[in-house]
XYZ file of C-alpha atoms in Angstrom:
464
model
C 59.564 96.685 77.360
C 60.424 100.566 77.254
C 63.234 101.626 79.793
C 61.131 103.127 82.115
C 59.129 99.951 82.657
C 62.485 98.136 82.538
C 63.790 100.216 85.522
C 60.518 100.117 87.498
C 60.686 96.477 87.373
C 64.093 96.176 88.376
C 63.262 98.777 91.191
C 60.596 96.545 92.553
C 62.150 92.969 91.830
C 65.299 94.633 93.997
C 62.911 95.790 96.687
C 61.128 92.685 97.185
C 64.433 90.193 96.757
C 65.736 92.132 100.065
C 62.193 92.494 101.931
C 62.334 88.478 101.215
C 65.712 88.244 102.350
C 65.187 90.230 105.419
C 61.976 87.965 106.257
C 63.663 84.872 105.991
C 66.239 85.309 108.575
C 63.821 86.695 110.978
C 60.732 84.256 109.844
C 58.595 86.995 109.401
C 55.196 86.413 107.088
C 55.362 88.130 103.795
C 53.189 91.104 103.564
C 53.011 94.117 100.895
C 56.239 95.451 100.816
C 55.584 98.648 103.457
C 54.029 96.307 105.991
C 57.321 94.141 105.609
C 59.424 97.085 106.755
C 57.794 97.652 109.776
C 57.289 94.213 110.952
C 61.022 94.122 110.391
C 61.666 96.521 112.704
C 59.084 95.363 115.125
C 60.254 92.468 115.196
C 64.175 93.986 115.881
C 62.488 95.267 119.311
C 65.968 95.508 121.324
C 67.103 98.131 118.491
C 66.656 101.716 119.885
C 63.785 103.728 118.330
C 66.681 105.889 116.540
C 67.648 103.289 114.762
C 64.177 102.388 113.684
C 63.763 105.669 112.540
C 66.667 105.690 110.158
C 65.398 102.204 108.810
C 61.912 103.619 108.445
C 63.569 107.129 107.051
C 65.760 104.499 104.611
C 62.390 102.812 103.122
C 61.258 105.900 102.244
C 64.089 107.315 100.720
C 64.747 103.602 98.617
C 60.487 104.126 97.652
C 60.927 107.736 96.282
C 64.690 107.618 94.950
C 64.711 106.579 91.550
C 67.378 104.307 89.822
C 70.492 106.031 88.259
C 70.929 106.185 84.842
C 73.737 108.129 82.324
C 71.815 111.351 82.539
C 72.497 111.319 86.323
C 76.235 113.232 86.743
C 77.658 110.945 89.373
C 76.510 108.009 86.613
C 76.642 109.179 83.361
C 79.974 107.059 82.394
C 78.238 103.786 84.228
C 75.561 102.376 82.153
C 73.353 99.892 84.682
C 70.821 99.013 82.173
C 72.096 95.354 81.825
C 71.770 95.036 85.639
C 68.214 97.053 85.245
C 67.236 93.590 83.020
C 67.737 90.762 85.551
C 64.759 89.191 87.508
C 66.321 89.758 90.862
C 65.124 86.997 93.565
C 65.558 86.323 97.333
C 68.961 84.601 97.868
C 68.462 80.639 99.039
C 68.298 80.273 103.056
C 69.825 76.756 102.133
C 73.074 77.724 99.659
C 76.121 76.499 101.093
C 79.937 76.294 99.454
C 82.127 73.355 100.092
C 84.262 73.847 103.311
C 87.463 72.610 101.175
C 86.593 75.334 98.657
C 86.224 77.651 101.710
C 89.826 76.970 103.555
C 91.111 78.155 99.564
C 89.466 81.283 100.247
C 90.473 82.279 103.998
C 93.905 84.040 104.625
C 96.047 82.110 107.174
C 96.812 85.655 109.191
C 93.233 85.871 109.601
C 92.511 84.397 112.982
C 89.254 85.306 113.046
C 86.836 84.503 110.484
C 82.977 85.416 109.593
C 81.347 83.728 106.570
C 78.639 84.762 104.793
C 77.032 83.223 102.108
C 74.993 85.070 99.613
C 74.343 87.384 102.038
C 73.459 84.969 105.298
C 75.827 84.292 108.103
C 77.502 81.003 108.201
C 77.899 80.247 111.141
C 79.239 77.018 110.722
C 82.160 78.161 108.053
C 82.789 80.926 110.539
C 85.800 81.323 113.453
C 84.557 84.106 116.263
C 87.179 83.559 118.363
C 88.221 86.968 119.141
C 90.612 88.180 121.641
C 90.140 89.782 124.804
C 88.360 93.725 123.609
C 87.289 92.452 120.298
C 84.068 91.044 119.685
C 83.399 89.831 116.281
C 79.834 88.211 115.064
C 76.367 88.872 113.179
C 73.895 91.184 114.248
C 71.734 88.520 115.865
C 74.869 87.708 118.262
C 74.537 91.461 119.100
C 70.748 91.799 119.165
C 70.535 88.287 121.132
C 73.574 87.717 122.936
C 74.180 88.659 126.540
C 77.792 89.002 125.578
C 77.238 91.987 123.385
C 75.190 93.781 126.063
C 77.903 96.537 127.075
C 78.258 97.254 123.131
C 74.882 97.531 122.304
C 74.648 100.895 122.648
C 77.449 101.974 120.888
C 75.864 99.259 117.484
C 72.967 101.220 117.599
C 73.867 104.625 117.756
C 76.520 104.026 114.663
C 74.320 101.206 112.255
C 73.018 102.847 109.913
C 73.948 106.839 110.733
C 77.364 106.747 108.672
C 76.277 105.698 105.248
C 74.392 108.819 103.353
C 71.396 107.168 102.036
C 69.475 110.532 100.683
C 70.503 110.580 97.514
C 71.790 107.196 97.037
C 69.272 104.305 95.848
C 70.689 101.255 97.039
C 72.790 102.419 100.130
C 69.030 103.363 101.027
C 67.362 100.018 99.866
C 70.373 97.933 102.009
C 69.519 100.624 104.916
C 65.777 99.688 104.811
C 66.647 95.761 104.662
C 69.139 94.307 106.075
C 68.261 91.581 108.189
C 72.045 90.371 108.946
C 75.266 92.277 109.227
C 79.106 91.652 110.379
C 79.865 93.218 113.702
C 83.345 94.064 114.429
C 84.258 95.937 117.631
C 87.626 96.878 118.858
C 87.316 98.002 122.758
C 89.250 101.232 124.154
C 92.450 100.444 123.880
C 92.407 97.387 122.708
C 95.511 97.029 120.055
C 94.384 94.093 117.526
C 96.027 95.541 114.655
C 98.490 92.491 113.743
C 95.851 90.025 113.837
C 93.698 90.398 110.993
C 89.734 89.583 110.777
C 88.374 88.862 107.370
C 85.079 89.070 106.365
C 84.254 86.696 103.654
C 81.133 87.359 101.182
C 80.609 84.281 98.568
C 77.964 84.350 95.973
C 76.594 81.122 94.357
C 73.367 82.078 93.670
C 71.568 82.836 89.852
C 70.226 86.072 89.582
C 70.417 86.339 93.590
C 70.282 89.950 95.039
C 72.449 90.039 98.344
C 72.610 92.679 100.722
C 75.768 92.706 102.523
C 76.183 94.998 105.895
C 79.222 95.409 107.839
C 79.708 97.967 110.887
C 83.548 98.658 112.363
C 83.569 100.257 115.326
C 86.972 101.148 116.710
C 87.180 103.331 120.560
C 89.463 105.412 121.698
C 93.335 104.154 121.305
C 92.129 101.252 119.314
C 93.573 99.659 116.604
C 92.187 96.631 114.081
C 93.134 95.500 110.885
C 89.646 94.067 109.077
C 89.767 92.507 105.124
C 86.508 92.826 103.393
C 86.572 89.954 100.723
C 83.663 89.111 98.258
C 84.264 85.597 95.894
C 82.172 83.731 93.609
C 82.013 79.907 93.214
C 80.102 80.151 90.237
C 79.955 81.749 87.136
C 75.886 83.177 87.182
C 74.784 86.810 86.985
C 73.839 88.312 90.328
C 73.805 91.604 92.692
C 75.954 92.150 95.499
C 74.650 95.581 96.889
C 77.100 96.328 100.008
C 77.252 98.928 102.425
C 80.448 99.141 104.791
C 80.735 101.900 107.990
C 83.079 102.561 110.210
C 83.426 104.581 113.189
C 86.761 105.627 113.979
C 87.025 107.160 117.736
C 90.018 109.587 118.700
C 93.162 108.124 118.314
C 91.980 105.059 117.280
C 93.325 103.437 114.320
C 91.782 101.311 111.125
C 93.639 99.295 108.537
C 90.770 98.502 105.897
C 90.922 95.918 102.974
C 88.408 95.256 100.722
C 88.791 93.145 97.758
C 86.477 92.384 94.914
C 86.837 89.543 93.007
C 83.418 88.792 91.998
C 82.576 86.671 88.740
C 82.648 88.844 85.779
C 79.259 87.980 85.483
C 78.233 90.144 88.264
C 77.029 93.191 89.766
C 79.023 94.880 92.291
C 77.605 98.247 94.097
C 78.845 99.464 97.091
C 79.265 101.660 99.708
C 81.761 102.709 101.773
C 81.550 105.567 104.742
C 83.862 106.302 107.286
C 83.806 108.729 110.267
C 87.423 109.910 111.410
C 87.149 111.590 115.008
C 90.130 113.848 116.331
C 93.644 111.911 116.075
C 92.435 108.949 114.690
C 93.741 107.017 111.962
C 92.443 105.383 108.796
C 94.430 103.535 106.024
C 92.422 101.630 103.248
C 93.582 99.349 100.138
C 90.617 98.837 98.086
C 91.298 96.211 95.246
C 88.471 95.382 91.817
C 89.390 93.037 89.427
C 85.963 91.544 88.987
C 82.558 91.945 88.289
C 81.334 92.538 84.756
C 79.847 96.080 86.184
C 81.099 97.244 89.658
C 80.743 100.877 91.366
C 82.310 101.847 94.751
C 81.778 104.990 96.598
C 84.189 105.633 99.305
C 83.476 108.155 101.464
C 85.008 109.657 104.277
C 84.187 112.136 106.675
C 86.383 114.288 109.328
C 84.440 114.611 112.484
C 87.592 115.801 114.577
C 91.131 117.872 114.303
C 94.465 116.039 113.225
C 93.117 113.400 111.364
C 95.390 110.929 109.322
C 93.461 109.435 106.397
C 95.093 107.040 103.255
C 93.711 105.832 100.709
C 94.727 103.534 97.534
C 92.832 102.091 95.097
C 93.850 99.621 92.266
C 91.674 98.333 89.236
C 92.203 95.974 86.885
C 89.875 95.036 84.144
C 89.914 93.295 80.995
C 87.143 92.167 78.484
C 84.029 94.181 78.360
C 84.317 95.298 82.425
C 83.309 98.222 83.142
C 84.800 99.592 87.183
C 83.382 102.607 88.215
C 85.549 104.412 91.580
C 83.666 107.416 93.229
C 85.868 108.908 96.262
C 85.206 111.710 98.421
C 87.526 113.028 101.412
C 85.428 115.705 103.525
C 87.952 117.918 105.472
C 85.933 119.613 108.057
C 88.240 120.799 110.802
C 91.979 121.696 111.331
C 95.187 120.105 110.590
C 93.623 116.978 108.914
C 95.887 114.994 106.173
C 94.885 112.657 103.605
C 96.952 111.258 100.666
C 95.225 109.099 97.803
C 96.785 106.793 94.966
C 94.535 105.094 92.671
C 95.667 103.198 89.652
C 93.539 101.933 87.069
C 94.378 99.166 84.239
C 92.155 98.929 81.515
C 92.769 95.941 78.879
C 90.466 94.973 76.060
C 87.363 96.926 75.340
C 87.170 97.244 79.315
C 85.595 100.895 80.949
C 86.899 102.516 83.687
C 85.887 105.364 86.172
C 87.181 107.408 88.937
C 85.963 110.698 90.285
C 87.802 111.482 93.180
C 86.481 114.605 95.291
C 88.770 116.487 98.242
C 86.555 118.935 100.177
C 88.430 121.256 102.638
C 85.561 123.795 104.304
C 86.029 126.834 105.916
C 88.123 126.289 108.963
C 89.579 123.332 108.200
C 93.183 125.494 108.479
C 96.632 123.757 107.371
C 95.038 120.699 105.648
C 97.891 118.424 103.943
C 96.262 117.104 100.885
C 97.280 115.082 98.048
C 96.036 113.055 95.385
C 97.253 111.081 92.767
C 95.227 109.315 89.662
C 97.402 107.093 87.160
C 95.312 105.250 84.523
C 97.050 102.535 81.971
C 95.991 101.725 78.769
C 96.672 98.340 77.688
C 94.655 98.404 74.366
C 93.668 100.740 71.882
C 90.074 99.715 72.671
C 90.087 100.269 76.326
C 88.799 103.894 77.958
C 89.093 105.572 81.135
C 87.066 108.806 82.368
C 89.064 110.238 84.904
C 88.105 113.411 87.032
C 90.008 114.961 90.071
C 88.296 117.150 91.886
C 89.550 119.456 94.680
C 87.606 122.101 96.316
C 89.256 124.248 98.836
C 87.016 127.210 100.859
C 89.855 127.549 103.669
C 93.165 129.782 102.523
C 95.736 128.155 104.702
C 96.102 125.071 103.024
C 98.729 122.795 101.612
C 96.883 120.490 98.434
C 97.687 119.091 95.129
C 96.448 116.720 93.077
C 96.751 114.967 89.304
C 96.169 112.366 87.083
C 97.679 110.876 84.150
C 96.547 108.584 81.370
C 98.616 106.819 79.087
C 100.131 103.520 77.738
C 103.069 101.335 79.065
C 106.140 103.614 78.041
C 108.000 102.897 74.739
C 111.590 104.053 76.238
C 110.954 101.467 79.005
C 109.786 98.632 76.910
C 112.989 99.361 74.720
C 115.354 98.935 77.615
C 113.934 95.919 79.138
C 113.987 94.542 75.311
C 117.793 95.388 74.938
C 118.135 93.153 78.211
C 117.188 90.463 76.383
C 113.769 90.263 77.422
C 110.469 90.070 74.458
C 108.306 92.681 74.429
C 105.312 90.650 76.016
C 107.675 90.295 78.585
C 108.449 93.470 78.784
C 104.758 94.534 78.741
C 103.987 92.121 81.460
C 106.525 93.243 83.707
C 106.185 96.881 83.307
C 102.286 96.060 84.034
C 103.021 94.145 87.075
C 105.245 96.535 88.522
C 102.817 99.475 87.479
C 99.713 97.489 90.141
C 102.643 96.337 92.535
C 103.209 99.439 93.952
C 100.122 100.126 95.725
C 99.558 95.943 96.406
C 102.981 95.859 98.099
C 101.635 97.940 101.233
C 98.729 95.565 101.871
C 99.739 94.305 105.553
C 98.984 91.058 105.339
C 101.470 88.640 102.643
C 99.047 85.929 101.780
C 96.686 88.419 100.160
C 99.597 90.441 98.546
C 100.800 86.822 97.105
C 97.098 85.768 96.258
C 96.711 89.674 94.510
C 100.501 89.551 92.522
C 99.678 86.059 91.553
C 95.955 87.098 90.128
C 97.806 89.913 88.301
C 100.806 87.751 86.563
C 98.030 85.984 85.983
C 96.368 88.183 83.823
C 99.374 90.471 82.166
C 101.012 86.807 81.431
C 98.774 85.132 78.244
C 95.687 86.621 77.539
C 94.456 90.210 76.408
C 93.973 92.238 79.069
C-alpha cells in the first residue's frame, strides 16, 4: 500500500472509530459518517446552537485537514507513519479494569475521583463527591442533570471554543466526536485548591482509538488543583487522542497535572489550551515517560492584563520512544509573566522534541518572560531537536530564553566517584537529581513518590 493510501486509510479508520464511539454512548444508529455528526448533535438537543456550530465547523475541518507528516514544519522531527498503519476500531462499551488494579492507580489526596475507561465514563470506579462550589462529573451529568443547570451555560459557551482546531487534525476530529467528557467546575470563589481531583484515563483495549475530553472551568477568585492521569493495563498498541481546556476567570487560580504513562506500545496525541483572563493564575507540571510515540501541544492564551502563567515539563524516554513537546505562550496584553522549564532525558536510541514558542504582541507592555530548555543525553544513540522560539513585537519588555544539550557532566561524575560511589551510581544519581528538580514542585507527595520511584526505576539497571 503506497503512503498516501496508507494515510487515507488511517484518516478514515480514525474517523469512523470515534463516530462509533460517539454513537455508542448516545445509542445512536450508524449512518455514513456526515449523517453521524449531525444526529450527534441532534441528539445533544440541550447544547446551545453555538456549540453545535463549532462541532459541525470541527467535522469539517477533521474532513478537509489532512494528516501530518515530516514535510509538515510543526512535524517534521515526529514521524506518525507507524501510527498511520494500525486498523483503528471503536473502543469496547463493555472493557472494564479490576477495581484492585484501580485503587493502585488513584492518589490518596485525590478526594474526588472520575474514571474513564478507554475513553467511557466509569461511573462505578468513579468518586463525585465534590465539595460545596465544585461540581465534578461527565458531560451527560451536565447535559442531564438538574444539578448542573446553573452551570450549563457557562459548559457551553467554553466546550469546545478554547482548543484551535483549524489547523490541527485530531484536536478537530476529538472536536467533531466526542460523545463523553470530564467536567470540572470550581464556583466564584470557591477555594478547592488543597484537595486535589484526578482524572484517570486507562486503556486496555487492542488497536482501540479513544477520544478523551476534559473542560476546567475555574470563576472569578477560584482556585482547583486537577491531575490529568492516562495508564495502561495492558501492553497492546492503541490511540489516545486527548484534548484538555481550561478557562481561567480573573483572579482565579489553576494548578494542572497531567501525566502520561501510557504503554510504550502506544500512541499519545494531545492537546492542551488554556485561556488566562486578567489576574488569574495558571501553574502546570506536565510529565511523559510513556508511549512508544507521544506529541503534546500546550497552548496558552492571555485574554486579560497581569497574568501569572508556569509551566514545566519533564520527559523521559528510553528504547526506541520518540516524545514530541510543542509549547506556545501568547502574550496579548500588559504586564503578563510566564516562566517555563522543560527537561528532556533521552536514553537508548530514544527521539525527543520540544519547540517552545513565546509570543508578546504589540501592547502587551512590561511582559516578564523566561524560558528555559535543558536536554540530557544518556547515550550516544539518543537525539534531541530542540528549538526556542521567542518573538517579541512590543519594546518594553523584559524576556530571555535558552537551551542546552549535553551529557551528565564528567567533573561531577568524578567527584561523586572520589566519594566512594561507582560511576553507575554516580550516573544514576546525577540523572535523578537532573528530573527531580522540576518533580519536586508537584503539590501533591504521592505522585511526586510514584514519579521519583518510576525514575530510580529507570536510571537504576537498565539502559535508558
Amino acid at each position: 500500500m503506497s503512503t498516501a493510501e496508507t494515510t487515507s486509510s488511517f484518516l478514515e479508520s480514525l474517523l469512523a472509530a470515534s463516530a462509533a464511539n460517539v454513537e455508542s454512548v448516545l445509542n445512536l444508529e450508524k449512518t455514513n459518517r456526515e449523517q453521524r455528526a449531525l444526529s450527534v448533535a441532534n441528539e445533544q438537543d440541550k447544547q446551545d446552537m453555538a456549540l453545535k456550530k463549532r462541532r459541525a465547523n470541527a467535522l469539517e475541518r477533521a474532513l478537509s485537514l489532512s494528516v501530518p507528516t515530516t514535510r509538515d514544519e510543526d512535524w517534521r522531527f515526529t514521524d506518525l507513519s507507524p501510527l498511520y498503519r494500525l486498523k483503528l476500531k471503536p473502543n469496547a462499551p463493555s472493557a472494564s479494569v479490576d477495581p484492585a488494579v484501580l485503587k493502585t492507580l488513584c492518589f490518596p489526596e485525590a478526594a474526588v475521583q472520575l474514571v474513564f475507561v478507554d475513553g467511557r465514563f466509569d461511573r462505578s470506579q468513579s468518586n463525585v463527591s465534590a465539595s460545596d462550589g465544585v461540581m465534578v462529573g461527565s458531560l451527560q451529568d451536565a447535559v442531564t442533570d438538574g444539578a448542573w443547570q446553573v452551570m450549563r451555560e457557562s459548559i457551553e459557551q467554553h466546550l469546545a471554543s478554547i482548543a484551535d482546531f483549524e489547523n490541527d487534525l485530531f484536536a478537530a476530529a476529538n472536536s467533531a466526536y466526542f460523545g463523553e467528557a470530564a467536567i470540572v467546575h470550581v464556583a466564584a470563589g470557591c477555594e478547592s485548591g488543597a484537595t486535589p481531583i484526578q482524572i484517570l484515563n486507562v486503556a486496555t483495549g487492542h488497536e482501540m482509538a479513544a477520544s478523551p475530553r476534559i473542560l476546567i472551568i475555574a470563576e472569578t477568585g477560584a482556585q482547583c488543583t486537577v491531575i490529568e492521569d492516562y495508564v495502561a493495563v495492558g501492553g497492546a498498541a492503541y490511540l489516545t487522542n486527548s484534548v484538555c481546556e481550561i478557562s481561567i476567570a480573573p483572579n482565579a487560580e489553576v494548578n494542572h497535572i497531567k501525566v502520561q504513562r501510557e504503554a510504550e506500545t502506544a500512541f499519545h496525541i494531545a492537546n492542551t489550551s488554556i485561556r488566562m483572563e486578567a489576574d488569574s493564575r495558571y501553574r502546570n507540571w506536565s510529565v511523559a515517560t510513556g508511549g512508544k510515540i507521544s506529541r503534546h501541544n500546550l497552548n496558552v492564551y492571555q485574554r486579560g492584563v497581569g497574568i501569572d502563567c508556569e509551566m514545566n515539563g519533564m520527559t523521559m524516554i528510553s528504547g526506541r520512544q520518540l516524545a514530541d513537546t510543542h509549547s506556545s505562550i501568547d502574550h496579548a496584553f500588559a504586564h503578563g509573566n510566564s516562566r517555563q522549564i522543560h527537561k528532556t532525558i533521552s536514553g537508548g536510541g530514544a527521539h525527543a522534541v520540544f519547540n517552545g514558542k513565546i509570543l508578546v504582541r504589540e501592547g502587551a507592555q512590561q511582559t516578564n518572560s523566561s524560558q528555559q530548555i535543558r536536554n540530557m543525553l544518556l547515550s550516544p544513540r539518543a537525539s534531541v531537536d530542540t528549538k526556542p522560539q521567542l518573538e517579541i513585537f512590543a519594546d518594553d519588555v523584559k524576556c530571555a530564553h535558552g537551551a542546552t544539550v549535553g551529557q551528565v557532566d564528567a567533573e561531577e561524575i568524578f567527584y561523586l566517584k572520589s566519594r566512594g560511589l561507582s560511576e553507575t551510581a554516580a550516573r544514576n544519581l546525577l540523572t535523578y537529581a537532573f528530573a527531580a528538580e522540576v518533580i519536586s514542585r508537584i503539590p501533591v507527595g504521592s505522585l511526586v513518590s510514584v514519579l521519583e520511584s518510576q525514575i530510580l526505576e529507570q536510571t537504576r539497571s537498565k539502559e535508558v
